[in-house]
């Protein structure tokens, strides 16, 4: 009984030290990150059942388990030779290389409120209101290209909670971006007006979005697939736009802008002669589609 009491005391001390280090920012961890170690917990319990009369083995096995947990907290980032970085911290800033000019960003999100803006001092700055987020950053050998994956895993704490998540992403405005967003129902503003976007691919649920585009890139291709959505597109006056709608569209203001219709496409008057062009392909149940020219 005394040995069990000692073991229980050691466990409480470890938990206290671990939580203190987490609160001080010395280590990073999430509930789901610890939960993924459940097979190791079963192994430790199994060994202790087999050797239940041996207190030394009990201390050694649990000690090894706690050391592994601490090491995972310290080394939340894993850097390999080809600059692959894995991290479970939902809030991060990734520095860029001077040579980096092309970026691929993949976002897999649960749904909620989203904002995307531009920055010029870092590659990406992200803030997500969930601790269960995995990210992967990989630079090419010559540092000219970067591939970023951000994936939100199931948050068991909020699984039955209707509260939505908040997402805030800031992207470097000197990099040419190819962006792929896979999300549930989403609301917010994606401000690409100061960014160079070669392609935007969105697969989403019921959404209310304002997409702002600029003239930093000669040609931008946008594909939107999802549920019933209200979309507002903000564009500069000199940008030529062609919008294709699968199944047509009824609630829109583009006819009042002088756009003409060709099949399922709506085309701005300046499209053919515009130096900068935007093509939008929408395959979704559109509730409303408006264009604002600034």
PDB file of C-alpha atoms in Angstrom, residues 82-86 135-141 143 145-149:
ATOM      1  CA  UNK A  82      14.864  19.120 -46.092  1.00  0.00           C
ATOM      2  CA  UNK A  83      13.278  21.694 -43.757  1.00  0.00           C
ATOM      3  CA  UNK A  84      10.102  19.811 -42.922  1.00  0.00           C
ATOM      4  CA  UNK A  85       8.543  21.154 -39.722  1.00  0.00           C
ATOM      5  CA  UNK A  86       5.724  19.516 -37.783  1.00  0.00           C
ATOM      6  CA  UNK A 135       0.982  22.080 -39.394  1.00  0.00           C
ATOM      7  CA  UNK A 136       3.702  21.095 -41.812  1.00  0.00           C
ATOM      8  CA  UNK A 137       6.133  23.510 -43.437  1.00  0.00           C
ATOM      9  CA  UNK A 138       8.513  22.301 -46.121  1.00  0.00           C
ATOM     10  CA  UNK A 139      10.955  24.388 -48.139  1.00  0.00           C
ATOM     11  CA  UNK A 140      12.536  23.204 -51.366  1.00  0.00           C
ATOM     12  CA  UNK A 141      16.275  22.595 -51.319  1.00  0.00           C
ATOM     13  CA  UNK A 143      14.448  27.735 -50.654  1.00  0.00           C
ATOM     14  CA  UNK A 145       9.377  27.209 -52.929  1.00  0.00           C
ATOM     15  CA  UNK A 146       7.466  26.422 -49.761  1.00  0.00           C
ATOM     16  CA  UNK A 147       4.642  23.999 -49.031  1.00  0.00           C
ATOM     17  CA  UNK A 148       2.468  24.677 -45.954  1.00  0.00           C
ATOM     18  CA  UNK A 149      -0.226  22.344 -44.612  1.00  0.00           C
TER      19      UNK A 149
END
